Amino acid sequence: MAGFRIGRGRDNRTSQQQQPQQAPPPYRGGGGHAAPPYAQQQPPPNWPQAGGGGHQQPRGAQGPYGEPEYFGGPYQQHPAAPDPYAANNPGHTQAFSVDEDPYGNGATYRAGAAPAPAGPRLHWKQLLSGIVLRPGPTFWQMRDYPVWGPALIVTFLYGLLALFGFDKAREETINATISTAIPYVLTTAVAFVIGGMILGAVTHTLARQLGGDGAWQPTVGLSMLIMSITDAPRLVFALFLGGENALVQGLGWATWLAAGALFTSMVSKSHDLPWPKALGASAIQLIALLSIIKLGTI
C-alpha cells in the first residue's frame, strides 16, 4: 500500500504539471469559489475608486503590470484636472507688470542720464570767449572734447605774467640780470602749468567720487582755462598798481568768486552732477587758488 500511495502521488503530480493552468473565475462576492489571486482582487465596496465620483470600474479590470485599477498607479491615465494654482483662482492672482513708470522708478537723479552733447568741437577763439560770455552751453558742448592745446598755452602765458603780480617777486625779477630773470620766469610758468594740471586732476577725482561720469581730459583742461582766465583781470591791474592796491584786492576777491561759479558750472556739465556736489568737487582747487594767488598778493 505504501508503494501504491507513493506511485499514486507521483502520477497525480505529473498529471497536474501537464495540465494547463486556467485562471479561476472572477470573484463575485459569494458562493463556494476560492478567492482569486491578490492582483485580481477587487476592492471592497467602501474603498475609494480611482477617478473619484463614486464610479466603480468593471469587475476583473486590471491596469498595467497586473495592478488593479483601483490603486490609481502612475501609469493609469486620468482626465486632465484643473490646475489649482492657475491664475485668477481664489488665492492665486495673475502677475502683471507696468511697462512705464511715470516717476522714473523713484529715482530723482542719476548721473549719466543726460543725453550726449550735440555739436562739433569749438574753435579756440569760440572756446575762450564762450567761457566768459556763455559758460553753460560752452562747458556742455565741450564736455567730451580734450582742450589740451588752448589750456597749456593760456596757462603758460598766464604763468609768465603771474610772477609780476607778486610785489616782492616782481622787484627781484626786475633788478636781476636777463640771464637770471629769464630762467626764473620760465620756471614759474612751467610750475603754474603743472600746478594747474594737478589741481584739475584733484577736481576730477573728487567729482568721480561724488558720482560724476565725465572724462578727465576735458575736466583738467577746462579747469586750467578757468583758473587762468578768471585771474587775468586782477593780474593786469597788479602789473601796474601792485598787489597791495585796494582795487587789485577787490578784483582778486571778485574774480575768485567768479572762478567758483565757473568751476561749479563746468563740473556740473562735464560730470552731470547737481551744483552742490559740483561745488564740493571744486572746493580744494578754489581753496588752493585763494591761498596761493589771492592771499599771496593781498
PDB file of C-alpha atoms in Angstrom:
ATOM      1  CA  MET A   1       0.000   0.000   0.000  1.00  0.00           C
ATOM      2  CA  ALA A   2       2.964   2.275   0.691  1.00  0.00           C
ATOM      3  CA  GLY A   3       4.211   1.722  -2.784  1.00  0.00           C
ATOM      4  CA  PHE A   4       0.769   2.214  -4.242  1.00  0.00           C
ATOM      5  CA  ARG A   5       0.358   5.557  -2.418  1.00  0.00           C
ATOM      6  CA  ILE A   6       3.786   6.717  -3.468  1.00  0.00           C
ATOM      7  CA  GLY A   7       3.198   5.863  -7.052  1.00  0.00           C
ATOM      8  CA  ARG A   8      -0.234   7.354  -6.996  1.00  0.00           C
ATOM      9  CA  GLY A   9       1.095  10.618  -5.594  1.00  0.00           C
ATOM     10  CA  ARG A  10       3.798  10.775  -8.259  1.00  0.00           C
ATOM     11  CA  ASP A  11       1.340  10.124 -11.041  1.00  0.00           C
ATOM     12  CA  ASN A  12      -1.003  12.740  -9.710  1.00  0.00           C
ATOM     13  CA  ARG A  13       1.778  15.336  -9.523  1.00  0.00           C
ATOM     14  CA  THR A  14       2.866  14.582 -13.030  1.00  0.00           C
ATOM     15  CA  SER A  15      -0.623  14.882 -14.371  1.00  0.00           C
ATOM     16  CA  GLN A  16      -1.094  18.201 -12.602  1.00  0.00           C
ATOM     17  CA  GLN A  17       2.071  19.614 -14.134  1.00  0.00           C
ATOM     18  CA  GLN A  18       0.986  18.584 -17.611  1.00  0.00           C
ATOM     19  CA  GLN A  19      -2.435  20.188 -17.333  1.00  0.00           C
ATOM     20  CA  PRO A  20      -2.522  23.852 -18.426  1.00  0.00           C
ATOM     21  CA  GLN A  21      -3.185  26.427 -15.779  1.00  0.00           C
ATOM     22  CA  GLN A  22      -6.610  28.015 -16.025  1.00  0.00           C
ATOM     23  CA  ALA A  23      -7.462  31.320 -14.441  1.00  0.00           C
ATOM     24  CA  PRO A  24     -10.155  30.932 -11.819  1.00  0.00           C
ATOM     25  CA  PRO A  25     -13.407  32.651 -12.443  1.00  0.00           C
ATOM     26  CA  PRO A  26     -13.616  36.208 -11.202  1.00  0.00           C
ATOM     27  CA  TYR A  27     -14.633  36.711  -7.673  1.00  0.00           C
ATOM     28  CA  ARG A  28     -18.303  37.582  -7.452  1.00  0.00           C
ATOM     29  CA  GLY A  29     -18.618  38.080  -3.717  1.00  0.00           C
ATOM     30  CA  GLY A  30     -20.320  34.764  -2.863  1.00  0.00           C
ATOM     31  CA  GLY A  31     -20.610  31.007  -3.499  1.00  0.00           C
ATOM     32  CA  GLY A  32     -18.049  28.394  -2.686  1.00  0.00           C
ATOM     33  CA  HIS A  33     -15.359  29.626  -5.014  1.00  0.00           C
ATOM     34  CA  ALA A  34     -11.934  30.360  -3.559  1.00  0.00           C
ATOM     35  CA  ALA A  35     -10.681  33.950  -3.553  1.00  0.00           C
ATOM     36  CA  PRO A  36      -8.747  34.948  -6.713  1.00  0.00           C
ATOM     37  CA  PRO A  37      -5.078  35.998  -6.536  1.00  0.00           C
ATOM     38  CA  TYR A  38      -4.249  39.374  -4.997  1.00  0.00           C
ATOM     39  CA  ALA A  39      -3.573  41.020  -8.364  1.00  0.00           C
ATOM     40  CA  GLN A  40      -7.137  40.193  -9.460  1.00  0.00           C
ATOM     41  CA  GLN A  41      -8.951  41.057  -6.271  1.00  0.00           C
ATOM     42  CA  GLN A  42     -11.472  43.864  -6.347  1.00  0.00           C
ATOM     43  CA  PRO A  43     -11.695  46.451  -3.568  1.00  0.00           C
ATOM     44  CA  PRO A  44     -14.430  46.240  -1.024  1.00  0.00           C
ATOM     45  CA  PRO A  45     -17.471  48.346  -1.722  1.00  0.00           C
ATOM     46  CA  ASN A  46     -16.380  51.051   0.775  1.00  0.00           C
ATOM     47  CA  TRP A  47     -12.921  51.590  -0.817  1.00  0.00           C
ATOM     48  CA  PRO A  48     -12.462  54.725  -2.913  1.00  0.00           C
ATOM     49  CA  GLN A  49     -12.304  54.069  -6.618  1.00  0.00           C
ATOM     50  CA  ALA A  50      -9.791  55.653  -8.999  1.00  0.00           C
ATOM     51  CA  GLY A  51     -11.149  58.658 -10.826  1.00  0.00           C
ATOM     52  CA  GLY A  52     -13.420  59.738  -7.927  1.00  0.00           C
ATOM     53  CA  GLY A  53     -17.097  60.425  -8.163  1.00  0.00           C
ATOM     54  CA  GLY A  54     -18.141  57.009  -6.781  1.00  0.00           C
ATOM     55  CA  HIS A  55     -17.963  55.357 -10.201  1.00  0.00           C
ATOM     56  CA  GLN A  56     -16.848  51.716  -9.956  1.00  0.00           C
ATOM     57  CA  GLN A  57     -14.622  50.060 -12.503  1.00  0.00           C
ATOM     58  CA  PRO A  58     -15.777  46.798 -14.156  1.00  0.00           C
ATOM     59  CA  ARG A  59     -15.038  43.654 -12.214  1.00  0.00           C
ATOM     60  CA  GLY A  60     -11.772  41.959 -13.057  1.00  0.00           C
ATOM     61  CA  ALA A  61     -10.327  45.067 -14.800  1.00  0.00           C
ATOM     62  CA  GLN A  62      -6.593  45.346 -14.321  1.00  0.00           C
ATOM     63  CA  GLY A  63      -4.053  48.071 -15.005  1.00  0.00           C
ATOM     64  CA  PRO A  64      -0.535  47.628 -16.369  1.00  0.00           C
ATOM     65  CA  TYR A  65       1.784  45.137 -14.698  1.00  0.00           C
ATOM     66  CA  GLY A  66      -1.132  43.255 -13.203  1.00  0.00           C
ATOM     67  CA  GLU A  67      -2.142  46.032 -10.813  1.00  0.00           C
ATOM     68  CA  PRO A  68      -5.838  46.594 -10.224  1.00  0.00           C
ATOM     69  CA  GLU A  69      -7.122  49.945 -11.413  1.00  0.00           C
ATOM     70  CA  TYR A  70      -8.415  50.953  -8.048  1.00  0.00           C
ATOM     71  CA  PHE A  71      -4.812  51.512  -6.895  1.00  0.00           C
ATOM     72  CA  GLY A  72      -4.585  54.507  -9.259  1.00  0.00           C
ATOM     73  CA  GLY A  73      -0.970  53.747 -10.249  1.00  0.00           C
ATOM     74  CA  PRO A  74       1.290  56.226 -12.057  1.00  0.00           C
ATOM     75  CA  TYR A  75       0.668  54.505 -15.412  1.00  0.00           C
ATOM     76  CA  GLN A  76      -3.084  54.912 -15.273  1.00  0.00           C
ATOM     77  CA  GLN A  77      -4.418  57.658 -17.499  1.00  0.00           C
ATOM     78  CA  HIS A  78      -6.798  60.099 -15.903  1.00  0.00           C
ATOM     79  CA  PRO A  79      -8.558  63.052 -17.440  1.00  0.00           C
ATOM     80  CA  ALA A  80      -6.669  66.314 -17.008  1.00  0.00           C
ATOM     81  CA  ALA A  81      -7.665  68.034 -13.797  1.00  0.00           C
ATOM     82  CA  PRO A  82      -7.729  71.834 -13.490  1.00  0.00           C
ATOM     83  CA  ASP A  83      -4.586  73.405 -12.051  1.00  0.00           C
ATOM     84  CA  PRO A  84      -5.360  74.580  -8.502  1.00  0.00           C
ATOM     85  CA  TYR A  85      -2.577  77.200  -8.776  1.00  0.00           C
ATOM     86  CA  ALA A  86      -3.789  78.645 -12.062  1.00  0.00           C
ATOM     87  CA  ALA A  87      -4.118  82.399 -12.362  1.00  0.00           C
ATOM     88  CA  ASN A  88      -7.300  84.118 -11.199  1.00  0.00           C
ATOM     89  CA  ASN A  89      -8.286  81.226  -8.898  1.00  0.00           C
ATOM     90  CA  PRO A  90      -9.131  82.196  -5.327  1.00  0.00           C
ATOM     91  CA  GLY A  91      -5.898  82.923  -3.539  1.00  0.00           C
ATOM     92  CA  HIS A  92      -3.837  82.921  -6.763  1.00  0.00           C
ATOM     93  CA  THR A  93      -3.922  86.136  -8.755  1.00  0.00           C
ATOM     94  CA  GLN A  94      -2.228  86.628 -12.072  1.00  0.00           C
ATOM     95  CA  ALA A  95       1.039  88.586 -12.045  1.00  0.00           C
ATOM     96  CA  PHE A  96       1.210  91.775 -14.079  1.00  0.00           C
ATOM     97  CA  SER A  97       3.838  94.433 -14.818  1.00  0.00           C
ATOM     98  CA  VAL A  98       3.842  98.130 -15.544  1.00  0.00           C
ATOM     99  CA  ASP A  99       5.661  98.984 -18.751  1.00  0.00           C
ATOM    100  CA  GLU A 100       6.350 102.615 -17.952  1.00  0.00           C
ATOM    101  CA  ASP A 101       6.916 104.240 -14.593  1.00  0.00           C
ATOM    102  CA  PRO A 102       5.956 107.916 -14.728  1.00  0.00           C
ATOM    103  CA  TYR A 103       8.084 108.586 -11.655  1.00  0.00           C
ATOM    104  CA  GLY A 104      11.287 107.076 -13.080  1.00  0.00           C
ATOM    105  CA  ASN A 105      11.463 104.141 -10.636  1.00  0.00           C
ATOM    106  CA  GLY A 106      11.573 106.563  -7.743  1.00  0.00           C
ATOM    107  CA  ALA A 107      14.950 107.997  -8.763  1.00  0.00           C
ATOM    108  CA  THR A 108      15.131 111.782  -8.666  1.00  0.00           C
ATOM    109  CA  TYR A 109      18.663 111.983 -10.013  1.00  0.00           C
ATOM    110  CA  ARG A 110      21.089 109.601 -11.642  1.00  0.00           C
ATOM    111  CA  ALA A 111      24.486 110.573 -13.048  1.00  0.00           C
ATOM    112  CA  GLY A 112      24.899 109.749 -16.690  1.00  0.00           C
ATOM    113  CA  ALA A 113      21.208 110.034 -17.512  1.00  0.00           C
ATOM    114  CA  ALA A 114      21.696 113.218 -19.513  1.00  0.00           C
ATOM    115  CA  PRO A 115      21.988 112.819 -23.294  1.00  0.00           C
ATOM    116  CA  ALA A 116      25.280 113.277 -25.052  1.00  0.00           C
ATOM    117  CA  PRO A 117      26.017 116.868 -26.084  1.00  0.00           C
ATOM    118  CA  ALA A 118      25.400 117.733 -29.693  1.00  0.00           C
ATOM    119  CA  GLY A 119      27.711 119.902 -31.725  1.00  0.00           C
ATOM    120  CA  PRO A 120      31.278 119.886 -33.039  1.00  0.00           C
ATOM    121  CA  ARG A 121      34.423 120.873 -31.180  1.00  0.00           C
ATOM    122  CA  LEU A 122      34.646 124.612 -30.658  1.00  0.00           C
ATOM    123  CA  HIS A 123      37.470 126.675 -32.100  1.00  0.00           C
ATOM    124  CA  TRP A 124      39.880 128.026 -29.518  1.00  0.00           C
ATOM    125  CA  LYS A 125      38.577 131.564 -30.015  1.00  0.00           C
ATOM    126  CA  GLN A 126      34.993 130.442 -29.508  1.00  0.00           C
ATOM    127  CA  LEU A 127      36.109 128.370 -26.540  1.00  0.00           C
ATOM    128  CA  LEU A 128      37.843 131.238 -24.741  1.00  0.00           C
ATOM    129  CA  SER A 129      35.064 133.707 -25.418  1.00  0.00           C
ATOM    130  CA  GLY A 130      32.411 131.132 -24.554  1.00  0.00           C
ATOM    131  CA  ILE A 131      33.886 130.510 -21.091  1.00  0.00           C
ATOM    132  CA  VAL A 132      33.357 134.207 -20.312  1.00  0.00           C
ATOM    133  CA  LEU A 133      30.160 135.025 -22.225  1.00  0.00           C
ATOM    134  CA  ARG A 134      28.205 131.724 -22.326  1.00  0.00           C
ATOM    135  CA  PRO A 135      29.846 129.306 -19.889  1.00  0.00           C
ATOM    136  CA  GLY A 136      26.968 126.837 -19.534  1.00  0.00           C
ATOM    137  CA  PRO A 137      26.493 125.937 -23.226  1.00  0.00           C
ATOM    138  CA  THR A 138      30.258 126.021 -23.789  1.00  0.00           C
ATOM    139  CA  PHE A 139      31.015 123.568 -20.983  1.00  0.00           C
ATOM    140  CA  TRP A 140      28.165 121.342 -22.128  1.00  0.00           C
ATOM    141  CA  GLN A 141      29.350 121.239 -25.731  1.00  0.00           C
ATOM    142  CA  MET A 142      32.999 120.629 -24.792  1.00  0.00           C
ATOM    143  CA  ARG A 143      32.419 118.034 -22.091  1.00  0.00           C
ATOM    144  CA  ASP A 144      33.686 115.211 -24.329  1.00  0.00           C
ATOM    145  CA  TYR A 145      36.494 117.051 -26.118  1.00  0.00           C
ATOM    146  CA  PRO A 146      40.008 117.494 -24.689  1.00  0.00           C
ATOM    147  CA  VAL A 147      41.299 121.051 -24.796  1.00  0.00           C
ATOM    148  CA  TRP A 148      44.992 120.474 -24.144  1.00  0.00           C
ATOM    149  CA  GLY A 149      46.240 122.944 -26.739  1.00  0.00           C
ATOM    150  CA  PRO A 150      44.417 126.064 -25.513  1.00  0.00           C
ATOM    151  CA  ALA A 151      44.789 125.007 -21.864  1.00  0.00           C
ATOM    152  CA  LEU A 152      48.563 124.565 -21.980  1.00  0.00           C
ATOM    153  CA  ILE A 153      49.226 127.739 -23.991  1.00  0.00           C
ATOM    154  CA  VAL A 154      46.936 130.007 -21.983  1.00  0.00           C
ATOM    155  CA  THR A 155      48.170 128.650 -18.646  1.00  0.00           C
ATOM    156  CA  PHE A 156      51.799 129.024 -19.703  1.00  0.00           C
ATOM    157  CA  LEU A 157      51.270 132.651 -20.729  1.00  0.00           C
ATOM    158  CA  TYR A 158      49.420 133.284 -17.505  1.00  0.00           C
ATOM    159  CA  GLY A 159      52.335 131.823 -15.544  1.00  0.00           C
ATOM    160  CA  LEU A 160      54.795 134.118 -17.317  1.00  0.00           C
ATOM    161  CA  LEU A 161      52.865 137.179 -16.154  1.00  0.00           C
ATOM    162  CA  ALA A 162      51.717 135.842 -12.795  1.00  0.00           C
ATOM    163  CA  LEU A 163      55.195 136.314 -11.386  1.00  0.00           C
ATOM    164  CA  PHE A 164      54.880 140.085 -11.835  1.00  0.00           C
ATOM    165  CA  GLY A 165      51.667 140.128  -9.842  1.00  0.00           C
ATOM    166  CA  PHE A 166      53.608 139.499  -6.643  1.00  0.00           C
ATOM    167  CA  ASP A 167      55.299 142.676  -5.419  1.00  0.00           C
ATOM    168  CA  LYS A 168      58.385 141.066  -3.963  1.00  0.00           C
ATOM    169  CA  ALA A 169      58.881 138.645  -6.851  1.00  0.00           C
ATOM    170  CA  ARG A 170      58.430 141.471  -9.366  1.00  0.00           C
ATOM    171  CA  GLU A 171      61.113 143.617  -7.735  1.00  0.00           C
ATOM    172  CA  GLU A 172      63.571 140.735  -7.651  1.00  0.00           C
ATOM    173  CA  THR A 173      62.931 139.881 -11.291  1.00  0.00           C
ATOM    174  CA  ILE A 174      63.293 143.460 -12.457  1.00  0.00           C
ATOM    175  CA  ASN A 175      66.548 144.017 -10.525  1.00  0.00           C
ATOM    176  CA  ALA A 176      68.045 140.707 -11.718  1.00  0.00           C
ATOM    177  CA  THR A 177      70.034 140.273 -14.885  1.00  0.00           C
ATOM    178  CA  ILE A 178      68.499 138.948 -18.060  1.00  0.00           C
ATOM    179  CA  SER A 179      70.308 135.629 -17.790  1.00  0.00           C
ATOM    180  CA  THR A 180      68.889 135.170 -14.318  1.00  0.00           C
ATOM    181  CA  ALA A 181      65.392 136.563 -14.897  1.00  0.00           C
ATOM    182  CA  ILE A 182      64.516 134.501 -17.968  1.00  0.00           C
ATOM    183  CA  PRO A 183      65.015 131.072 -16.346  1.00  0.00           C
ATOM    184  CA  TYR A 184      63.192 132.316 -13.268  1.00  0.00           C
ATOM    185  CA  VAL A 185      60.184 133.446 -15.317  1.00  0.00           C
ATOM    186  CA  LEU A 186      60.123 130.270 -17.411  1.00  0.00           C
ATOM    187  CA  THR A 187      60.337 128.100 -14.334  1.00  0.00           C
ATOM    188  CA  THR A 188      57.409 129.953 -12.774  1.00  0.00           C
ATOM    189  CA  ALA A 189      55.336 129.482 -15.931  1.00  0.00           C
ATOM    190  CA  VAL A 190      56.043 125.746 -16.020  1.00  0.00           C
ATOM    191  CA  ALA A 191      55.199 125.496 -12.320  1.00  0.00           C
ATOM    192  CA  PHE A 192      51.815 127.146 -12.978  1.00  0.00           C
ATOM    193  CA  VAL A 193      51.103 124.671 -15.780  1.00  0.00           C
ATOM    194  CA  ILE A 194      51.983 121.668 -13.623  1.00  0.00           C
ATOM    195  CA  GLY A 195      50.077 123.077 -10.656  1.00  0.00           C
ATOM    196  CA  GLY A 196      47.017 123.701 -12.814  1.00  0.00           C
ATOM    197  CA  MET A 197      47.081 120.132 -14.099  1.00  0.00           C
ATOM    198  CA  ILE A 198      47.394 118.737 -10.569  1.00  0.00           C
ATOM    199  CA  LEU A 199      44.538 120.846  -9.235  1.00  0.00           C
ATOM    200  CA  GLY A 200      42.371 119.889 -12.220  1.00  0.00           C
ATOM    201  CA  ALA A 201      43.103 116.218 -11.619  1.00  0.00           C
ATOM    202  CA  VAL A 202      42.087 116.608  -7.975  1.00  0.00           C
ATOM    203  CA  THR A 203      38.809 118.226  -9.036  1.00  0.00           C
ATOM    204  CA  HIS A 204      38.140 115.421 -11.493  1.00  0.00           C
ATOM    205  CA  THR A 205      38.870 112.741  -8.879  1.00  0.00           C
ATOM    206  CA  LEU A 206      36.518 114.331  -6.357  1.00  0.00           C
ATOM    207  CA  ALA A 207      33.810 114.647  -8.991  1.00  0.00           C
ATOM    208  CA  ARG A 208      34.062 110.954  -9.842  1.00  0.00           C
ATOM    209  CA  GLN A 209      33.913 110.004  -6.173  1.00  0.00           C
ATOM    210  CA  LEU A 210      30.746 112.067  -5.800  1.00  0.00           C
ATOM    211  CA  GLY A 211      29.060 110.142  -8.626  1.00  0.00           C
ATOM    212  CA  GLY A 212      30.212 112.023 -11.722  1.00  0.00           C
ATOM    213  CA  ASP A 213      30.803 110.328 -15.050  1.00  0.00           C
ATOM    214  CA  GLY A 214      32.881 112.847 -17.003  1.00  0.00           C
ATOM    215  CA  ALA A 215      36.229 112.285 -18.710  1.00  0.00           C
ATOM    216  CA  TRP A 216      39.399 113.512 -17.066  1.00  0.00           C
ATOM    217  CA  GLN A 217      40.959 115.293 -20.060  1.00  0.00           C
ATOM    218  CA  PRO A 218      38.134 117.838 -20.603  1.00  0.00           C
ATOM    219  CA  THR A 219      37.856 118.400 -16.854  1.00  0.00           C
ATOM    220  CA  VAL A 220      41.549 119.103 -16.349  1.00  0.00           C
ATOM    221  CA  GLY A 221      41.861 121.254 -19.474  1.00  0.00           C
ATOM    222  CA  LEU A 222      38.785 123.350 -18.723  1.00  0.00           C
ATOM    223  CA  SER A 223      39.824 123.824 -15.105  1.00  0.00           C
ATOM    224  CA  MET A 224      43.197 125.182 -16.250  1.00  0.00           C
ATOM    225  CA  LEU A 225      41.457 127.621 -18.572  1.00  0.00           C
ATOM    226  CA  ILE A 226      39.089 128.772 -15.824  1.00  0.00           C
ATOM    227  CA  MET A 227      41.985 129.325 -13.426  1.00  0.00           C
ATOM    228  CA  SER A 228      43.920 131.433 -15.935  1.00  0.00           C
ATOM    229  CA  ILE A 229      41.059 133.415 -17.469  1.00  0.00           C
ATOM    230  CA  THR A 230      39.351 134.400 -14.215  1.00  0.00           C
ATOM    231  CA  ASP A 231      42.563 135.755 -12.669  1.00  0.00           C
ATOM    232  CA  ALA A 232      43.524 137.753 -15.777  1.00  0.00           C
ATOM    233  CA  PRO A 233      41.720 141.000 -14.763  1.00  0.00           C
ATOM    234  CA  ARG A 234      43.418 141.092 -11.368  1.00  0.00           C
ATOM    235  CA  LEU A 235      46.770 140.300 -12.922  1.00  0.00           C
ATOM    236  CA  VAL A 236      46.527 143.109 -15.489  1.00  0.00           C
ATOM    237  CA  PHE A 237      45.963 145.747 -12.808  1.00  0.00           C
ATOM    238  CA  ALA A 238      48.541 144.153 -10.498  1.00  0.00           C
ATOM    239  CA  LEU A 239      51.257 144.601 -13.132  1.00  0.00           C
ATOM    240  CA  PHE A 240      50.862 148.390 -12.919  1.00  0.00           C
ATOM    241  CA  LEU A 241      49.366 149.058  -9.498  1.00  0.00           C
ATOM    242  CA  GLY A 242      50.913 146.273  -7.465  1.00  0.00           C
ATOM    243  CA  GLY A 243      49.297 143.566  -5.459  1.00  0.00           C
ATOM    244  CA  GLU A 244      48.700 145.760  -2.378  1.00  0.00           C
ATOM    245  CA  ASN A 245      46.383 148.150  -4.197  1.00  0.00           C
ATOM    246  CA  ALA A 246      42.771 148.186  -2.972  1.00  0.00           C
ATOM    247  CA  LEU A 247      41.392 147.895  -6.490  1.00  0.00           C
ATOM    248  CA  VAL A 248      43.568 144.875  -7.158  1.00  0.00           C
ATOM    249  CA  GLN A 249      42.454 143.287  -3.906  1.00  0.00           C
ATOM    250  CA  GLY A 250      38.779 143.873  -4.719  1.00  0.00           C
ATOM    251  CA  LEU A 251      39.245 142.413  -8.187  1.00  0.00           C
ATOM    252  CA  GLY A 252      41.007 139.468  -6.649  1.00  0.00           C
ATOM    253  CA  TRP A 253      38.048 138.541  -4.453  1.00  0.00           C
ATOM    254  CA  ALA A 254      35.520 139.180  -7.237  1.00  0.00           C
ATOM    255  CA  THR A 255      37.389 137.038  -9.742  1.00  0.00           C
ATOM    256  CA  TRP A 256      37.784 134.297  -7.128  1.00  0.00           C
ATOM    257  CA  LEU A 257      34.019 134.170  -6.659  1.00  0.00           C
ATOM    258  CA  ALA A 258      33.592 134.137 -10.438  1.00  0.00           C
ATOM    259  CA  ALA A 259      36.047 131.241 -10.643  1.00  0.00           C
ATOM    260  CA  GLY A 260      33.959 129.341  -8.072  1.00  0.00           C
ATOM    261  CA  ALA A 261      30.827 129.835 -10.181  1.00  0.00           C
ATOM    262  CA  LEU A 262      32.609 128.721 -13.364  1.00  0.00           C
ATOM    263  CA  PHE A 263      34.165 125.676 -11.683  1.00  0.00           C
ATOM    264  CA  THR A 264      30.756 124.653 -10.371  1.00  0.00           C
ATOM    265  CA  SER A 265      29.143 125.051 -13.789  1.00  0.00           C
ATOM    266  CA  MET A 266      31.954 123.180 -15.546  1.00  0.00           C
ATOM    267  CA  VAL A 267      31.936 120.206 -13.172  1.00  0.00           C
ATOM    268  CA  SER A 268      28.145 120.090 -13.237  1.00  0.00           C
ATOM    269  CA  LYS A 269      28.054 119.957 -17.041  1.00  0.00           C
ATOM    270  CA  SER A 270      31.096 117.735 -17.551  1.00  0.00           C
ATOM    271  CA  HIS A 271      30.190 115.172 -14.873  1.00  0.00           C
ATOM    272  CA  ASP A 272      26.400 115.515 -14.866  1.00  0.00           C
ATOM    273  CA  LEU A 273      26.265 116.426 -11.179  1.00  0.00           C
ATOM    274  CA  PRO A 274      23.959 118.756  -9.244  1.00  0.00           C
ATOM    275  CA  TRP A 275      25.555 122.036  -8.314  1.00  0.00           C
ATOM    276  CA  PRO A 276      26.136 121.267  -4.576  1.00  0.00           C
ATOM    277  CA  LYS A 277      28.240 118.232  -5.477  1.00  0.00           C
ATOM    278  CA  ALA A 278      29.966 120.127  -8.278  1.00  0.00           C
ATOM    279  CA  LEU A 279      30.894 122.905  -5.862  1.00  0.00           C
ATOM    280  CA  GLY A 280      32.188 120.354  -3.371  1.00  0.00           C
ATOM    281  CA  ALA A 281      34.329 118.702  -6.050  1.00  0.00           C
ATOM    282  CA  SER A 282      35.981 122.037  -6.921  1.00  0.00           C
ATOM    283  CA  ALA A 283      36.380 123.202  -3.321  1.00  0.00           C
ATOM    284  CA  ILE A 284      40.000 122.061  -2.944  1.00  0.00           C
ATOM    285  CA  GLN A 285      41.045 123.831  -6.140  1.00  0.00           C
ATOM    286  CA  LEU A 286      39.299 127.013  -5.053  1.00  0.00           C
ATOM    287  CA  ILE A 287      40.976 126.950  -1.651  1.00  0.00           C
ATOM    288  CA  ALA A 288      44.366 126.372  -3.277  1.00  0.00           C
ATOM    289  CA  LEU A 289      43.884 129.288  -5.681  1.00  0.00           C
ATOM    290  CA  LEU A 290      42.795 131.529  -2.820  1.00  0.00           C
ATOM    291  CA  SER A 291      45.778 130.707  -0.630  1.00  0.00           C
ATOM    292  CA  ILE A 292      48.443 130.707  -3.341  1.00  0.00           C
ATOM    293  CA  ILE A 293      47.377 133.509  -5.690  1.00  0.00           C
ATOM    294  CA  LYS A 294      44.825 135.738  -3.988  1.00  0.00           C
ATOM    295  CA  LEU A 295      46.075 135.708  -0.423  1.00  0.00           C
ATOM    296  CA  GLY A 296      49.644 135.872  -1.628  1.00  0.00           C
ATOM    297  CA  THR A 297      49.101 139.311  -3.101  1.00  0.00           C
ATOM    298  CA  ILE A 298      46.626 140.984  -0.732  1.00  0.00           C
TER     299      ILE A 298
END
